[in-house]
Amino acid sequence: MNTPPSRPGAERAAGASVRIGALVPLTRPGWVEAGQHLLAGLELAVGDVNDAGGIDGRPLELVVRDSAADPHKAAAAVDELAQLGVAAVAGEYHSVVARAAAARADALGLPFLCSSAVLDALTEQPTDWVARLAPAQSHGWQIYADFLLGAGHSRIAVAAEPSVYWASGTGILRDHLTPRATVVELDMRALTPTALCDALVEHRATALLLLVGHPEPAVPTVKAVRRDQRLAGIMIGAPAGQPEFAEWAALLGDDGAAIPFLRYLPEHLGPLGIRVEAALRERLAQAPSFVAFEGYDTVTVLADVLRSHGTDRARTAASWSRVDVEGTRGQIRFSRTPGISVWQWAWAPVQVVDRDPAEVDRFRILHTAAGTP
């Protein structure tokens, strides 16, 4: 695959800062708390890079743009960042938004290291311009499906809203669970929380998976199911990770516990992860989510690439295969993975966790899958 030539503006004047663009959801309808954690990780890593001498003596500078969960806004931001001469673009949490940003970055010849979005089809065609840290959805959600089967669930209801991301997740679950379990698909556009409870009883579901937005309709749905005595034995799950953030516990309290979800952390952090966790906790004034670690690792990788290969965009895009960097959650290397159109870390560690009913601010690890050896 030929890498397109670098576009003008990729090189900065000697002594000037090396600029990285950052796409982060910081306003609604974006998931603001996720965006704040992602930005905290990005900013902390930039500070650490600069404390260590920057990029060959030049300071690293983060140019932040709010994606607001809007694909069109994100694509326009990529255009603007390219014109500003950034060496690369980093970040983004929402998969559909990241897909729009990746397509624009690919068209412009601008390296994009995606931090958090998991949609398998991040670009329509294979590209050298885009790499990703988060595990692809098919990888993580199959691990979640294995957890469900291991827990003995045989009648699983998937309550989803319409979107490319939720449809992709439903397909992965359906393909991986069938024929060992019955999967019932419920359209949340057509169901109130009360009607959903009736449907769960009718289908004799043992598990309900919420493939929906937060806080609406996830929060009222959880409350309705928890209060329906007919559903006292049902497990609620949220593979996309809604319970990861403090807002979930604040809105739901005890009702938000015992809802398994995916997060991308190892069982035990190494020395770098421990140091970064403490710094992120101080910066956020709360426990950092896995998204904050993704942000930190993103800048760590880009800084290594820029030090090793310079700020020319084409050289950056050609260097993904040579990345070998210690991240907060393991050694990061990129490869071509079947079915994935971008350079992929295969894989970040994956856990299925939930909030402990005895202490909702504490997480219980229910299932693990190892990351990169």
Tab-separated table of C-alpha atoms in Angstrom:
chain	number	residue	atom	x	y	z
A	1	MET	CA	0.000	0.000	0.000
A	2	ASN	CA	1.523	3.339	-1.012
A	3	THR	CA	1.640	6.098	1.571
A	4	PRO	CA	0.586	9.447	0.025
A	5	PRO	CA	3.164	12.251	0.052
A	6	SER	CA	3.172	14.613	3.005
A	7	ARG	CA	1.061	17.735	2.605
A	8	PRO	CA	2.403	21.274	3.200
A	9	GLY	CA	2.346	22.374	6.820
A	10	ALA	CA	3.580	19.076	8.251
A	11	GLU	CA	6.959	20.576	9.227
A	12	ARG	CA	7.181	23.274	11.860
A	13	ALA	CA	9.878	25.939	11.993
A	14	ALA	CA	12.936	25.127	14.108
A	15	GLY	CA	12.349	26.055	17.707
A	16	ALA	CA	8.578	26.234	17.342
A	17	SER	CA	6.319	23.914	19.280
A	18	VAL	CA	5.336	20.566	17.796
A	19	ARG	CA	1.553	20.621	17.667
A	20	ILE	CA	-0.813	17.662	18.023
A	21	GLY	CA	-4.534	18.091	17.432
A	22	ALA	CA	-6.910	16.511	19.931
A	23	LEU	CA	-10.564	15.612	19.330
A	24	VAL	CA	-12.505	15.326	22.589
A	25	PRO	CA	-16.259	15.394	23.413
A	26	LEU	CA	-16.575	18.265	25.874
A	27	THR	CA	-20.205	19.366	25.390
A	28	ARG	CA	-23.543	17.581	25.027
A	29	PRO	CA	-24.710	15.472	23.343
A	30	GLY	CA	-21.169	14.152	23.703
A	31	TRP	CA	-20.341	12.091	26.758
A	32	VAL	CA	-18.715	14.966	28.609
A	33	GLU	CA	-17.311	12.980	31.521
A	34	ALA	CA	-15.581	10.578	29.123
A	35	GLY	CA	-14.200	13.572	27.250
A	36	GLN	CA	-12.862	15.117	30.449
A	37	HIS	CA	-11.054	11.902	31.352
A	38	LEU	CA	-9.641	11.534	27.842
A	39	LEU	CA	-8.394	15.132	27.876
A	40	ALA	CA	-6.856	14.705	31.328
A	41	GLY	CA	-4.803	11.776	30.051
A	42	LEU	CA	-3.732	13.625	26.919
A	43	GLU	CA	-2.723	16.746	28.855
A	44	LEU	CA	-0.861	14.834	31.565
A	45	ALA	CA	1.199	13.000	28.959
A	46	VAL	CA	2.019	16.240	27.119
A	47	GLY	CA	3.299	17.678	30.404
A	48	ASP	CA	5.436	14.583	31.015
A	49	VAL	CA	6.853	14.709	27.486
A	50	ASN	CA	7.794	18.358	27.903
A	51	ASP	CA	9.322	17.728	31.340
A	52	ALA	CA	11.536	15.140	29.633
A	53	GLY	CA	12.767	17.605	26.981
A	54	GLY	CA	9.889	17.640	24.503
A	55	ILE	CA	10.461	16.542	20.923
A	56	ASP	CA	14.189	17.035	20.339
A	57	GLY	CA	14.110	20.141	22.496
A	58	ARG	CA	10.893	21.542	21.042
A	59	PRO	CA	7.814	21.688	23.300
A	60	LEU	CA	4.840	19.510	22.499
A	61	GLU	CA	1.592	21.478	22.270
A	62	LEU	CA	-1.956	20.098	22.331
A	63	VAL	CA	-4.514	21.892	20.154
A	64	VAL	CA	-7.914	20.789	21.503
A	65	ARG	CA	-11.175	20.803	19.579
A	66	ASP	CA	-14.570	19.789	21.006
A	67	SER	CA	-16.189	17.097	18.849
A	68	ALA	CA	-19.489	17.216	20.836
A	69	ALA	CA	-20.363	13.729	19.499
A	70	ASP	CA	-20.981	15.341	16.090
A	71	PRO	CA	-19.349	13.612	13.074
A	72	HIS	CA	-19.633	16.729	10.910
A	73	LYS	CA	-18.081	18.923	13.594
A	74	ALA	CA	-15.232	16.441	14.016
A	75	ALA	CA	-14.527	16.301	10.275
A	76	ALA	CA	-14.447	20.111	10.137
A	77	ALA	CA	-12.065	20.141	13.106
A	78	VAL	CA	-9.712	17.775	11.286
A	79	ASP	CA	-9.704	20.174	8.320
A	80	GLU	CA	-8.888	23.082	10.637
A	81	LEU	CA	-6.157	21.188	12.465
A	82	ALA	CA	-4.555	20.143	9.186
A	83	GLN	CA	-4.427	23.781	8.094
A	84	LEU	CA	-2.877	24.742	11.437
A	85	GLY	CA	0.005	22.414	10.647
A	86	VAL	CA	-0.407	19.812	13.372
A	87	ALA	CA	1.881	16.831	13.058
A	88	ALA	CA	-0.929	14.405	13.909
A	89	VAL	CA	-4.410	14.170	15.403
A	90	ALA	CA	-5.209	12.212	18.563
A	91	GLY	CA	-8.188	11.256	20.660
A	92	GLU	CA	-11.931	10.873	20.223
A	93	TYR	CA	-14.205	8.702	22.329
A	94	HIS	CA	-17.363	8.194	20.235
A	95	SER	CA	-17.001	5.572	17.516
A	96	VAL	CA	-19.243	7.178	14.884
A	97	VAL	CA	-17.441	10.493	15.382
A	98	ALA	CA	-14.025	8.843	15.202
A	99	ARG	CA	-15.034	7.181	11.940
A	100	ALA	CA	-15.801	10.581	10.399
A	101	ALA	CA	-12.517	11.993	11.699
A	102	ALA	CA	-10.569	9.003	10.416
A	103	ALA	CA	-12.083	9.322	6.956
A	104	ARG	CA	-11.152	13.001	6.795
A	105	ALA	CA	-7.645	12.410	8.138
A	106	ASP	CA	-7.124	9.666	5.562
A	107	ALA	CA	-8.282	11.963	2.748
A	108	LEU	CA	-5.992	14.793	3.892
A	109	GLY	CA	-2.921	12.680	4.579
A	110	LEU	CA	-2.912	13.522	8.288
A	111	PRO	CA	-1.875	10.843	10.827
A	112	PHE	CA	-4.634	10.046	13.335
A	113	LEU	CA	-4.071	7.936	16.447
A	114	CYS	CA	-7.520	7.060	17.765
A	115	SER	CA	-7.584	6.697	21.540
A	116	SER	CA	-10.926	5.193	22.522
A	117	ALA	CA	-13.344	4.433	19.662
A	118	VAL	CA	-13.825	0.725	18.996
A	119	LEU	CA	-15.950	0.400	15.834
A	120	ASP	CA	-14.236	-2.201	13.640
A	121	ALA	CA	-14.824	-0.304	10.384
A	122	LEU	CA	-13.066	2.894	11.429
A	123	THR	CA	-12.324	3.530	7.744
A	124	GLU	CA	-14.006	2.114	4.646
A	125	GLN	CA	-10.713	1.011	3.085
A	126	PRO	CA	-7.361	-0.002	4.582
A	127	THR	CA	-5.217	3.021	5.359
A	128	ASP	CA	-1.738	3.788	6.649
A	129	TRP	CA	-2.778	7.148	8.067
A	130	VAL	CA	-4.839	5.838	11.007
A	131	ALA	CA	-3.884	3.713	14.017
A	132	ARG	CA	-5.897	2.772	17.102
A	133	LEU	CA	-5.217	1.925	20.743
A	134	ALA	CA	-8.661	0.724	21.898
A	135	PRO	CA	-9.556	-2.899	21.141
A	136	ALA	CA	-11.839	-3.365	18.155
A	137	GLN	CA	-15.473	-3.871	19.084
A	138	SER	CA	-15.524	-7.411	17.704
A	139	HIS	CA	-12.661	-8.372	20.029
A	140	GLY	CA	-13.980	-6.831	23.246
A	141	TRP	CA	-17.620	-7.698	22.751
A	142	GLN	CA	-16.837	-11.342	21.978
A	143	ILE	CA	-15.033	-11.474	25.312
A	144	TYR	CA	-18.175	-10.039	26.911
A	145	ALA	CA	-20.291	-12.676	25.161
A	146	ASP	CA	-18.004	-15.409	26.530
A	147	PHE	CA	-18.520	-13.952	30.003
A	148	LEU	CA	-22.309	-14.173	29.571
A	149	LEU	CA	-22.133	-17.792	28.462
A	150	GLY	CA	-19.769	-18.650	31.304
A	151	ALA	CA	-22.251	-17.123	33.743
A	152	GLY	CA	-24.937	-19.477	32.423
A	153	HIS	CA	-27.160	-17.021	30.545
A	154	SER	CA	-29.205	-18.697	27.843
A	155	ARG	CA	-31.929	-16.119	27.104
A	156	ILE	CA	-30.391	-12.710	26.476
A	157	ALA	CA	-32.338	-9.595	25.559
A	158	VAL	CA	-30.482	-6.848	23.674
A	159	ALA	CA	-32.234	-3.476	24.036
A	160	ALA	CA	-30.711	-1.115	21.474
A	161	GLU	CA	-31.123	2.336	20.002
A	162	PRO	CA	-30.509	2.920	16.286
A	163	SER	CA	-26.903	3.724	15.376
A	164	VAL	CA	-24.057	2.135	13.467
A	165	TYR	CA	-22.260	1.449	16.741
A	166	TRP	CA	-25.180	-0.224	18.514
A	167	ALA	CA	-26.113	-2.209	15.387
A	168	SER	CA	-22.549	-3.448	15.102
A	169	GLY	CA	-22.536	-4.478	18.760
A	170	THR	CA	-25.850	-6.296	18.392
A	171	GLY	CA	-24.498	-8.219	15.400
A	172	ILE	CA	-21.336	-9.249	17.243
A	173	LEU	CA	-23.318	-10.489	20.240
A	174	ARG	CA	-25.886	-12.291	18.122
A	175	ASP	CA	-23.264	-14.051	15.995
A	176	HIS	CA	-21.152	-15.087	18.963
A	177	LEU	CA	-23.955	-16.169	21.304
A	178	THR	CA	-26.075	-18.129	18.814
A	179	PRO	CA	-26.708	-21.099	18.892
A	180	ARG	CA	-25.604	-21.501	22.521
A	181	ALA	CA	-28.101	-18.882	23.684
A	182	THR	CA	-31.292	-17.254	22.478
A	183	VAL	CA	-30.849	-13.570	21.636
A	184	VAL	CA	-33.947	-11.349	21.601
A	185	GLU	CA	-33.554	-7.923	19.992
A	186	LEU	CA	-35.706	-5.116	21.397
A	187	ASP	CA	-36.035	-1.706	19.728
A	188	MET	CA	-35.776	1.003	22.374
A	189	ARG	CA	-37.395	3.535	20.054
A	190	ALA	CA	-40.673	1.659	20.410
A	191	LEU	CA	-40.573	0.748	24.115
A	192	THR	CA	-41.056	2.737	27.278
A	193	PRO	CA	-39.200	1.408	30.329
A	194	THR	CA	-42.440	-0.215	31.531
A	195	ALA	CA	-43.087	-1.836	28.156
A	196	LEU	CA	-39.497	-3.088	28.117
A	197	CYS	CA	-40.051	-4.792	31.475
A	198	ASP	CA	-43.157	-6.488	30.086
A	199	ALA	CA	-41.162	-7.714	27.075
A	200	LEU	CA	-38.412	-9.116	29.300
A	201	VAL	CA	-40.985	-11.093	31.280
A	202	GLU	CA	-42.652	-12.325	28.085
A	203	HIS	CA	-39.355	-13.561	26.632
A	204	ARG	CA	-38.187	-15.045	29.956
A	205	ALA	CA	-34.874	-13.207	29.625
A	206	THR	CA	-32.120	-13.991	32.114
A	207	ALA	CA	-30.003	-11.030	31.033
A	208	LEU	CA	-30.730	-7.577	29.616
A	209	LEU	CA	-27.974	-5.788	27.690
A	210	LEU	CA	-28.365	-2.014	27.414
A	211	LEU	CA	-27.065	-0.757	24.076
A	212	VAL	CA	-28.350	2.750	24.673
A	213	GLY	CA	-27.197	6.263	25.473
A	214	HIS	CA	-26.393	7.653	28.894
A	215	PRO	CA	-28.026	9.135	30.870
A	216	GLU	CA	-31.107	8.793	28.662
A	217	PRO	CA	-32.562	6.224	28.310
A	218	ALA	CA	-30.102	4.104	30.283
A	219	VAL	CA	-30.798	5.550	33.743
A	220	PRO	CA	-34.641	5.370	33.703
A	221	THR	CA	-34.454	1.923	32.135
A	222	VAL	CA	-32.223	0.573	34.907
A	223	LYS	CA	-34.506	2.084	37.552
A	224	ALA	CA	-37.595	0.520	35.990
A	225	VAL	CA	-36.050	-2.946	35.769
A	226	ARG	CA	-34.687	-2.797	39.312
A	227	ARG	CA	-38.132	-1.897	40.661
A	228	ASP	CA	-40.041	-4.606	38.784
A	229	GLN	CA	-40.435	-7.555	41.146
A	230	ARG	CA	-41.012	-9.872	38.182
A	231	LEU	CA	-37.406	-9.219	37.110
A	232	ALA	CA	-35.713	-9.683	40.473
A	233	GLY	CA	-33.367	-12.349	39.072
A	234	ILE	CA	-32.387	-10.693	35.798
A	235	MET	CA	-28.831	-9.504	35.159
A	236	ILE	CA	-28.452	-6.066	33.559
A	237	GLY	CA	-25.343	-5.580	31.445
A	238	ALA	CA	-23.781	-2.604	29.660
A	239	PRO	CA	-20.914	-3.774	27.468
A	240	ALA	CA	-20.189	-0.261	26.138
A	241	GLY	CA	-19.007	0.854	29.583
A	242	GLN	CA	-21.647	3.293	30.801
A	243	PRO	CA	-21.099	2.329	34.496
A	244	GLU	CA	-17.381	3.189	34.323
A	245	PHE	CA	-17.879	6.842	35.168
A	246	ALA	CA	-18.780	8.487	38.478
A	247	GLU	CA	-21.904	10.078	36.993
A	248	TRP	CA	-23.438	6.602	36.667
A	249	ALA	CA	-23.115	5.944	40.398
A	250	ALA	CA	-24.273	9.464	41.236
A	251	LEU	CA	-27.475	9.086	39.201
A	252	LEU	CA	-28.298	5.479	40.083
A	253	GLY	CA	-26.743	4.797	43.490
A	254	ASP	CA	-27.189	1.162	44.496
A	255	ASP	CA	-29.296	0.511	41.378
A	256	GLY	CA	-26.142	1.052	39.277
A	257	ALA	CA	-24.207	-1.766	40.947
A	258	ALA	CA	-23.817	-5.329	39.645
A	259	ILE	CA	-24.084	-4.226	35.989
A	260	PRO	CA	-21.123	-5.816	34.148
A	261	PHE	CA	-19.326	-3.745	31.522
A	262	LEU	CA	-16.114	-3.718	29.495
A	263	ARG	CA	-13.063	-1.726	30.445
A	264	TYR	CA	-9.527	-1.815	29.089
A	265	LEU	CA	-7.182	-2.099	32.052
A	266	PRO	CA	-4.849	-4.858	33.277
A	267	GLU	CA	-5.567	-6.615	36.549
A	268	HIS	CA	-2.464	-4.965	38.019
A	269	LEU	CA	-0.787	-1.777	36.769
A	270	GLY	CA	2.984	-1.684	36.370
A	271	PRO	CA	5.229	1.092	37.748
A	272	LEU	CA	4.371	3.529	34.929
A	273	GLY	CA	0.650	2.835	35.277
A	274	ILE	CA	0.790	3.306	39.046
A	275	ARG	CA	2.557	6.669	38.695
A	276	VAL	CA	0.151	7.869	36.013
A	277	GLU	CA	-2.872	6.652	37.976
A	278	ALA	CA	-1.830	8.772	40.961
A	279	ALA	CA	-1.267	11.852	38.797
A	280	LEU	CA	-4.581	11.400	36.989
A	281	ARG	CA	-6.423	10.939	40.283
A	282	GLU	CA	-5.016	14.252	41.502
A	283	ARG	CA	-5.851	16.013	38.229
A	284	LEU	CA	-9.430	14.668	38.054
A	285	ALA	CA	-10.125	14.678	41.816
A	286	GLN	CA	-11.509	11.162	41.372
A	287	ALA	CA	-10.390	7.722	40.276
A	288	PRO	CA	-9.358	7.814	36.602
A	289	SER	CA	-11.292	5.709	34.127
A	290	PHE	CA	-9.628	3.519	31.519
A	291	VAL	CA	-10.345	6.344	29.042
A	292	ALA	CA	-7.869	8.594	30.875
A	293	PHE	CA	-5.181	5.919	30.483
A	294	GLU	CA	-6.029	5.686	26.775
A	295	GLY	CA	-5.429	9.419	26.469
A	296	TYR	CA	-2.062	9.202	28.213
A	297	ASP	CA	-0.930	6.272	26.078
A	298	THR	CA	-1.941	8.095	22.896
A	299	VAL	CA	0.439	10.998	23.491
A	300	THR	CA	3.159	8.632	24.726
A	301	VAL	CA	3.046	6.755	21.414
A	302	LEU	CA	2.923	9.892	19.263
A	303	ALA	CA	5.818	11.480	21.152
A	304	ASP	CA	7.936	8.388	20.579
A	305	VAL	CA	7.103	8.395	16.871
A	306	LEU	CA	7.854	12.109	16.511
A	307	ARG	CA	11.182	11.775	18.312
A	308	SER	CA	12.199	8.770	16.229
A	309	HIS	CA	10.926	9.795	12.795
A	310	GLY	CA	10.446	13.571	12.886
A	311	THR	CA	7.292	15.594	12.356
A	312	ASP	CA	6.782	14.881	8.674
A	313	ARG	CA	3.295	13.435	8.318
A	314	ALA	CA	4.196	10.783	5.767
A	315	ARG	CA	7.047	9.470	7.911
A	316	THR	CA	4.695	9.267	10.878
A	317	ALA	CA	2.138	7.299	8.864
A	318	ALA	CA	4.884	4.959	7.660
A	319	SER	CA	6.139	4.288	11.197
A	320	TRP	CA	3.156	2.597	12.894
A	321	SER	CA	4.611	-0.850	12.251
A	322	ARG	CA	7.832	0.120	14.095
A	323	VAL	CA	6.166	1.368	17.288
A	324	ASP	CA	7.316	-0.483	20.399
A	325	VAL	CA	6.447	1.695	23.384
A	326	GLU	CA	5.808	1.067	27.066
A	327	GLY	CA	2.299	2.280	27.847
A	328	THR	CA	0.437	2.479	31.112
A	329	ARG	CA	-1.365	-0.779	30.356
A	330	GLY	CA	1.309	-2.816	28.579
A	331	GLN	CA	3.766	-2.754	25.698
A	332	ILE	CA	2.171	-1.074	22.687
A	333	ARG	CA	2.820	-2.379	19.177
A	334	PHE	CA	0.677	-1.990	16.076
A	335	SER	CA	-0.099	-4.610	13.470
A	336	ARG	CA	-2.473	-5.368	10.639
A	337	THR	CA	-5.343	-7.368	12.084
A	338	PRO	CA	-7.785	-9.307	9.850
A	339	GLY	CA	-11.014	-7.369	9.367
A	340	ILE	CA	-9.560	-4.127	10.790
A	341	SER	CA	-8.779	-1.360	8.283
A	342	VAL	CA	-6.342	0.621	10.473
A	343	TRP	CA	-3.128	-0.127	12.323
A	344	GLN	CA	-4.272	-1.777	15.547
A	345	TRP	CA	-2.813	-2.426	18.992
A	346	ALA	CA	-3.761	-6.090	19.300
A	347	TRP	CA	-4.612	-6.000	22.058
A	348	ALA	CA	-5.053	-3.786	25.054
A	349	PRO	CA	-6.040	-5.815	28.144
A	350	VAL	CA	-9.786	-6.384	28.483
A	351	GLN	CA	-11.810	-6.837	31.664
A	352	VAL	CA	-15.445	-7.415	32.433
A	353	VAL	CA	-16.129	-5.582	35.694
A	354	ASP	CA	-19.031	-4.219	37.700
A	355	ARG	CA	-19.629	-1.911	40.631
A	356	ASP	CA	-19.693	-3.759	43.944
A	357	PRO	CA	-23.195	-3.744	45.511
A	358	ALA	CA	-21.534	-3.492	48.929
A	359	GLU	CA	-19.623	-0.352	47.888
A	360	VAL	CA	-20.662	1.179	44.571
A	361	ASP	CA	-17.421	3.170	44.184
A	362	ARG	CA	-15.427	-0.063	44.148
A	363	PHE	CA	-15.107	-2.283	41.055
A	364	ARG	CA	-15.130	-6.077	40.964
A	365	ILE	CA	-13.233	-7.874	38.197
A	366	LEU	CA	-15.465	-10.657	36.872
A	367	HIS	CA	-13.592	-11.795	33.766
A	368	THR	CA	-10.240	-10.961	32.136
A	369	ALA	CA	-8.496	-11.367	28.811
A	370	ALA	CA	-4.782	-10.717	28.477
A	371	GLY	CA	-3.432	-7.912	26.348
A	372	THR	CA	-0.233	-7.813	24.299
A	373	PRO	CA	2.286	-10.404	25.591
